Amino acid sequence: MTVRFHNDVVQHMCRLQSFARRLAGNRSAADDLVQETVLRALVHSDQFTPGTNLQAWLMTILRNAYFSEKRRERRLTHFEPEAAAALPAPEGQQEWSEQMREVAQRLESLPAVQRQALLLVGLHGISYQRAAAIAGCAVGTMKSRVSRARQQLQALIEGTEAPSETEEWLRDEAA
Protein backbone atom coordinates (compact mmCIF):
# COMPACT_ATOMS: atom_id res chain seq x y z
CA MET A 1 0.00 0.00 0.00
CA THR A 2 1.46 3.31 -1.04
CA VAL A 3 1.05 6.80 0.29
CA ARG A 4 -0.37 7.82 -3.07
CA PHE A 5 -3.15 5.16 -2.78
CA HIS A 6 -3.86 6.41 0.73
CA ASN A 7 -4.21 10.00 -0.50
CA ASP A 8 -6.41 8.94 -3.42
CA VAL A 9 -8.81 7.15 -1.06
CA VAL A 10 -8.97 10.21 1.21
CA GLN A 11 -9.86 12.42 -1.81
CA HIS A 12 -13.01 10.35 -2.37
CA MET A 13 -14.27 10.58 1.25
CA CYS A 14 -16.84 13.33 0.50
CA ARG A 15 -18.40 11.33 -2.35
CA LEU A 16 -18.38 8.18 -0.22
CA GLN A 17 -20.08 10.06 2.63
CA SER A 18 -22.78 11.40 0.31
CA PHE A 19 -23.45 7.99 -1.22
CA ALA A 20 -23.52 6.34 2.21
CA ARG A 21 -26.06 8.86 3.53
CA ARG A 22 -28.36 8.14 0.61
CA LEU A 23 -28.07 4.41 1.19
CA ALA A 24 -28.19 4.30 4.98
CA GLY A 25 -30.68 7.08 5.59
CA ASN A 26 -28.97 8.51 8.68
CA ARG A 27 -25.65 10.16 9.44
CA SER A 28 -24.44 7.74 12.09
CA ALA A 29 -24.99 4.66 9.93
CA ALA A 30 -23.41 6.47 6.97
CA ASP A 31 -20.30 7.31 9.01
CA ASP A 32 -19.96 3.67 10.05
CA LEU A 33 -20.39 2.59 6.45
CA VAL A 34 -17.70 4.96 5.17
CA GLN A 35 -15.33 3.86 7.91
CA GLU A 36 -15.93 0.20 6.98
CA THR A 37 -15.39 1.01 3.29
CA VAL A 38 -12.08 2.80 3.87
CA LEU A 39 -10.88 0.00 6.13
CA ARG A 40 -11.72 -2.66 3.53
CA ALA A 41 -10.12 -0.60 0.75
CA LEU A 42 -6.89 -0.18 2.69
CA VAL A 43 -6.75 -3.81 3.79
CA HIS A 44 -7.42 -5.06 0.26
CA SER A 45 -5.47 -2.39 -1.64
CA ASP A 46 -3.56 -5.15 -3.43
CA GLN A 47 -6.80 -6.09 -5.23
CA PHE A 48 -7.14 -2.65 -6.82
CA THR A 49 -5.78 -2.41 -10.35
CA PRO A 50 -3.87 0.88 -10.82
CA GLY A 51 -5.17 2.95 -13.70
CA THR A 52 -8.81 1.86 -13.21
CA ASN A 53 -11.60 3.93 -11.65
CA LEU A 54 -10.85 4.14 -7.89
CA GLN A 55 -14.13 5.90 -7.13
CA ALA A 56 -16.17 3.10 -8.73
CA TRP A 57 -14.12 0.53 -6.81
CA LEU A 58 -14.74 2.35 -3.50
CA MET A 59 -18.47 2.79 -4.24
CA THR A 60 -18.73 -0.93 -4.96
CA ILE A 61 -17.06 -1.73 -1.63
CA LEU A 62 -19.44 0.67 0.15
CA ARG A 63 -22.51 -0.79 -1.54
CA ASN A 64 -21.42 -4.36 -0.76
CA ALA A 65 -20.73 -3.41 2.87
CA TYR A 66 -24.19 -1.85 3.10
CA PHE A 67 -25.94 -4.95 1.72
CA SER A 68 -23.88 -7.25 3.94
CA GLU A 69 -24.97 -5.23 6.97
CA LYS A 70 -28.63 -5.40 5.88
CA ARG A 71 -28.42 -9.19 5.50
CA ARG A 72 -26.85 -9.43 8.96
CA GLU A 73 -29.64 -7.27 10.43
CA ARG A 74 -32.30 -9.50 8.88
CA ARG A 75 -30.86 -12.52 10.65
CA LEU A 76 -30.87 -10.72 13.99
CA THR A 77 -34.05 -10.47 15.99
CA HIS A 78 -34.85 -7.43 18.03
CA PHE A 79 -35.71 -8.08 21.66
CA GLU A 80 -38.99 -6.57 22.72
CA PRO A 81 -39.64 -6.94 26.47
CA GLU A 82 -43.41 -6.51 26.05
CA ALA A 83 -43.61 -9.31 23.49
CA ALA A 84 -41.38 -11.55 25.58
CA ALA A 85 -43.57 -10.99 28.63
CA ALA A 86 -46.63 -12.14 26.66
CA LEU A 87 -45.05 -15.50 25.79
CA PRO A 88 -46.04 -18.39 28.03
CA ALA A 89 -43.26 -19.60 30.28
CA PRO A 90 -42.24 -23.21 29.81
CA GLU A 91 -43.51 -25.46 32.56
CA GLY A 92 -40.85 -26.91 34.77
CA GLN A 93 -40.54 -30.53 35.74
CA GLN A 94 -41.36 -29.64 39.34
CA GLU A 95 -44.81 -28.37 38.39
CA TRP A 96 -45.53 -31.48 36.34
CA SER A 97 -44.39 -33.69 39.20
CA GLU A 98 -46.60 -31.77 41.62
CA GLN A 99 -49.60 -32.12 39.29
CA MET A 100 -49.04 -35.87 38.99
CA ARG A 101 -48.81 -36.16 42.77
CA GLU A 102 -52.15 -34.32 43.03
CA VAL A 103 -53.78 -36.68 40.49
CA ALA A 104 -52.47 -39.70 42.42
CA GLN A 105 -53.94 -38.33 45.65
CA ARG A 106 -57.31 -37.70 44.00
CA LEU A 107 -57.22 -41.19 42.50
CA GLU A 108 -56.71 -42.65 45.99
CA SER A 109 -59.83 -40.82 47.21
CA LEU A 110 -62.06 -42.63 44.67
CA PRO A 111 -64.17 -45.58 45.88
CA ALA A 112 -62.21 -48.85 45.65
CA VAL A 113 -64.34 -50.35 42.85
CA GLN A 114 -63.99 -47.23 40.70
CA ARG A 115 -60.26 -46.95 41.38
CA GLN A 116 -59.78 -50.62 40.46
CA ALA A 117 -61.80 -50.21 37.25
CA LEU A 118 -59.92 -47.07 36.21
CA LEU A 119 -56.53 -48.62 36.95
CA LEU A 120 -57.31 -51.83 35.07
CA VAL A 121 -58.75 -50.17 31.96
CA GLY A 122 -57.11 -46.74 31.96
CA LEU A 123 -53.66 -47.41 33.35
CA HIS A 124 -52.98 -51.00 32.37
CA GLY A 125 -54.93 -50.91 29.10
CA ILE A 126 -56.86 -54.10 29.82
CA SER A 127 -60.02 -54.62 27.79
CA TYR A 128 -63.41 -54.12 29.45
CA GLN A 129 -64.17 -57.83 29.11
CA ARG A 130 -60.97 -58.94 30.83
CA ALA A 131 -61.24 -56.21 33.52
CA ALA A 132 -64.84 -57.33 34.22
CA ALA A 133 -63.64 -60.92 34.62
CA ILE A 134 -60.88 -59.81 37.03
CA ALA A 135 -63.31 -57.69 39.08
CA GLY A 136 -66.01 -60.34 38.98
CA CYS A 137 -68.72 -58.16 37.46
CA ALA A 138 -70.56 -57.72 34.15
CA VAL A 139 -68.92 -55.85 31.23
CA GLY A 140 -71.60 -53.13 31.42
CA THR A 141 -70.88 -52.66 35.12
CA MET A 142 -67.16 -52.30 34.36
CA LYS A 143 -67.90 -49.68 31.71
CA SER A 144 -70.11 -47.78 34.18
CA ARG A 145 -67.43 -47.93 36.89
CA VAL A 146 -64.76 -46.60 34.53
CA SER A 147 -67.04 -43.84 33.28
CA ARG A 148 -68.05 -42.74 36.76
CA ALA A 149 -64.45 -42.98 37.98
CA ARG A 150 -63.30 -40.67 35.19
CA GLN A 151 -66.07 -38.18 35.94
CA GLN A 152 -65.37 -38.32 39.68
CA LEU A 153 -61.60 -37.92 39.18
CA GLN A 154 -62.08 -34.99 36.82
CA ALA A 155 -64.45 -33.31 39.29
CA LEU A 156 -61.95 -33.83 42.14
CA ILE A 157 -59.09 -32.38 40.12
CA GLU A 158 -61.11 -29.40 38.90
CA GLY A 159 -62.63 -28.85 42.34
CA THR A 160 -66.21 -29.05 41.08
CA GLU A 161 -69.19 -30.79 42.64
CA ALA A 162 -69.24 -34.54 42.06
CA PRO A 163 -71.79 -37.16 43.11
CA SER A 164 -71.19 -38.46 46.61
CA GLU A 165 -69.52 -41.83 47.20
CA THR A 166 -72.79 -43.31 48.48
CA GLU A 167 -74.72 -42.24 45.37
CA GLU A 168 -71.96 -43.74 43.21
CA TRP A 169 -71.97 -47.02 45.14
CA LEU A 170 -75.76 -47.33 44.91
CA ARG A 171 -75.72 -46.64 41.18
CA ASP A 172 -72.78 -48.99 40.69
CA GLU A 173 -74.45 -51.85 42.56
CA ALA A 174 -77.78 -51.35 40.78
CA ALA A 175 -76.09 -51.69 37.37
Short mmCIF file of C-alpha atoms in Angstrom, two decimals, residues 10-161:
data_model
loop_
_atom_site.label_atom_id
_atom_site.label_comp_id
_atom_site.label_asym_id
_atom_site.label_seq_id
_atom_site.Cartn_x
_atom_site.Cartn_y
_atom_site.Cartn_z
CA VAL A 10 -8.97 10.21 1.21
CA GLN A 11 -9.86 12.42 -1.81
CA HIS A 12 -13.01 10.35 -2.37
CA MET A 13 -14.27 10.58 1.25
CA CYS A 14 -16.84 13.33 0.50
CA ARG A 15 -18.40 11.33 -2.35
CA LEU A 16 -18.38 8.18 -0.22
CA GLN A 17 -20.08 10.06 2.63
CA SER A 18 -22.78 11.40 0.31
CA PHE A 19 -23.45 7.99 -1.22
CA ALA A 20 -23.52 6.34 2.21
CA ARG A 21 -26.06 8.86 3.53
CA ARG A 22 -28.36 8.14 0.61
CA LEU A 23 -28.07 4.41 1.19
CA ALA A 24 -28.19 4.30 4.98
CA GLY A 25 -30.68 7.08 5.59
CA ASN A 26 -28.97 8.51 8.68
CA ARG A 27 -25.65 10.16 9.44
CA SER A 28 -24.44 7.74 12.09
CA ALA A 29 -24.99 4.66 9.93
CA ALA A 30 -23.41 6.47 6.97
CA ASP A 31 -20.30 7.31 9.01
CA ASP A 32 -19.96 3.67 10.05
CA LEU A 33 -20.39 2.59 6.45
CA VAL A 34 -17.70 4.96 5.17
CA GLN A 35 -15.33 3.86 7.91
CA GLU A 36 -15.93 0.20 6.98
CA THR A 37 -15.39 1.01 3.29
CA VAL A 38 -12.08 2.80 3.87
CA LEU A 39 -10.88 0.00 6.13
CA ARG A 40 -11.72 -2.66 3.53
CA ALA A 41 -10.12 -0.60 0.75
CA LEU A 42 -6.89 -0.18 2.69
CA VAL A 43 -6.75 -3.81 3.79
CA HIS A 44 -7.42 -5.06 0.26
CA SER A 45 -5.47 -2.39 -1.64
CA ASP A 46 -3.56 -5.15 -3.43
CA GLN A 47 -6.80 -6.09 -5.23
CA PHE A 48 -7.14 -2.65 -6.82
CA THR A 49 -5.78 -2.41 -10.35
CA PRO A 50 -3.87 0.88 -10.82
CA GLY A 51 -5.17 2.95 -13.70
CA THR A 52 -8.81 1.86 -13.21
CA ASN A 53 -11.60 3.93 -11.65
CA LEU A 54 -10.85 4.14 -7.89
CA GLN A 55 -14.13 5.90 -7.13
CA ALA A 56 -16.17 3.10 -8.73
CA TRP A 57 -14.12 0.53 -6.81
CA LEU A 58 -14.74 2.35 -3.50
CA MET A 59 -18.47 2.79 -4.24
CA THR A 60 -18.73 -0.93 -4.96
CA ILE A 61 -17.06 -1.73 -1.63
CA LEU A 62 -19.44 0.67 0.15
CA ARG A 63 -22.51 -0.79 -1.54
CA ASN A 64 -21.42 -4.36 -0.76
CA ALA A 65 -20.73 -3.41 2.87
CA TYR A 66 -24.19 -1.85 3.10
CA PHE A 67 -25.94 -4.95 1.72
CA SER A 68 -23.88 -7.25 3.94
CA GLU A 69 -24.97 -5.23 6.97
CA LYS A 70 -28.63 -5.40 5.88
CA ARG A 71 -28.42 -9.19 5.50
CA ARG A 72 -26.85 -9.43 8.96
CA GLU A 73 -29.64 -7.27 10.43
CA ARG A 74 -32.30 -9.50 8.88
CA ARG A 75 -30.86 -12.52 10.65
CA LEU A 76 -30.87 -10.72 13.99
CA THR A 77 -34.05 -10.47 15.99
CA HIS A 78 -34.85 -7.43 18.03
CA PHE A 79 -35.71 -8.08 21.66
CA GLU A 80 -38.99 -6.57 22.72
CA PRO A 81 -39.64 -6.94 26.47
CA GLU A 82 -43.41 -6.51 26.05
CA ALA A 83 -43.61 -9.31 23.49
CA ALA A 84 -41.38 -11.55 25.58
CA ALA A 85 -43.57 -10.99 28.63
CA ALA A 86 -46.63 -12.14 26.66
CA LEU A 87 -45.05 -15.50 25.79
CA PRO A 88 -46.04 -18.39 28.03
CA ALA A 89 -43.26 -19.60 30.28
CA PRO A 90 -42.24 -23.21 29.81
CA GLU A 91 -43.51 -25.46 32.56
CA GLY A 92 -40.85 -26.91 34.77
CA GLN A 93 -40.54 -30.53 35.74
CA GLN A 94 -41.36 -29.64 39.34
CA GLU A 95 -44.81 -28.37 38.39
CA TRP A 96 -45.53 -31.48 36.34
CA SER A 97 -44.39 -33.69 39.20
CA GLU A 98 -46.60 -31.77 41.62
CA GLN A 99 -49.60 -32.12 39.29
CA MET A 100 -49.04 -35.87 38.99
CA ARG A 101 -48.81 -36.16 42.77
CA GLU A 102 -52.15 -34.32 43.03
CA VAL A 103 -53.78 -36.68 40.49
CA ALA A 104 -52.47 -39.70 42.42
CA GLN A 105 -53.94 -38.33 45.65
CA ARG A 106 -57.31 -37.70 44.00
CA LEU A 107 -57.22 -41.19 42.50
CA GLU A 108 -56.71 -42.65 45.99
CA SER A 109 -59.83 -40.82 47.21
CA LEU A 110 -62.06 -42.63 44.67
CA PRO A 111 -64.17 -45.58 45.88
CA ALA A 112 -62.21 -48.85 45.65
CA VAL A 113 -64.34 -50.35 42.85
CA GLN A 114 -63.99 -47.23 40.70
CA ARG A 115 -60.26 -46.95 41.38
CA GLN A 116 -59.78 -50.62 40.46
CA ALA A 117 -61.80 -50.21 37.25
CA LEU A 118 -59.92 -47.07 36.21
CA LEU A 119 -56.53 -48.62 36.95
CA LEU A 120 -57.31 -51.83 35.07
CA VAL A 121 -58.75 -50.17 31.96
CA GLY A 122 -57.11 -46.74 31.96
CA LEU A 123 -53.66 -47.41 33.35
CA HIS A 124 -52.98 -51.00 32.37
CA GLY A 125 -54.93 -50.91 29.10
CA ILE A 126 -56.86 -54.10 29.82
CA SER A 127 -60.02 -54.62 27.79
CA TYR A 128 -63.41 -54.12 29.45
CA GLN A 129 -64.17 -57.83 29.11
CA ARG A 130 -60.97 -58.94 30.83
CA ALA A 131 -61.24 -56.21 33.52
CA ALA A 132 -64.84 -57.33 34.22
CA ALA A 133 -63.64 -60.92 34.62
CA ILE A 134 -60.88 -59.81 37.03
CA ALA A 135 -63.31 -57.69 39.08
CA GLY A 136 -66.01 -60.34 38.98
CA CYS A 137 -68.72 -58.16 37.46
CA ALA A 138 -70.56 -57.72 34.15
CA VAL A 139 -68.92 -55.85 31.23
CA GLY A 140 -71.60 -53.13 31.42
CA THR A 141 -70.88 -52.66 35.12
CA MET A 142 -67.16 -52.30 34.36
CA LYS A 143 -67.90 -49.68 31.71
CA SER A 144 -70.11 -47.78 34.18
CA ARG A 145 -67.43 -47.93 36.89
CA VAL A 146 -64.76 -46.60 34.53
CA SER A 147 -67.04 -43.84 33.28
CA ARG A 148 -68.05 -42.74 36.76
CA ALA A 149 -64.45 -42.98 37.98
CA ARG A 150 -63.30 -40.67 35.19
CA GLN A 151 -66.07 -38.18 35.94
CA GLN A 152 -65.37 -38.32 39.68
CA LEU A 153 -61.60 -37.92 39.18
CA GLN A 154 -62.08 -34.99 36.82
CA ALA A 155 -64.45 -33.31 39.29
CA LEU A 156 -61.95 -33.83 42.14
CA ILE A 157 -59.09 -32.38 40.12
CA GLU A 158 -61.11 -29.40 38.90
CA GLY A 159 -62.63 -28.85 42.34
CA THR A 160 -66.21 -29.05 41.08
CA GLU A 161 -69.19 -30.79 42.64
#
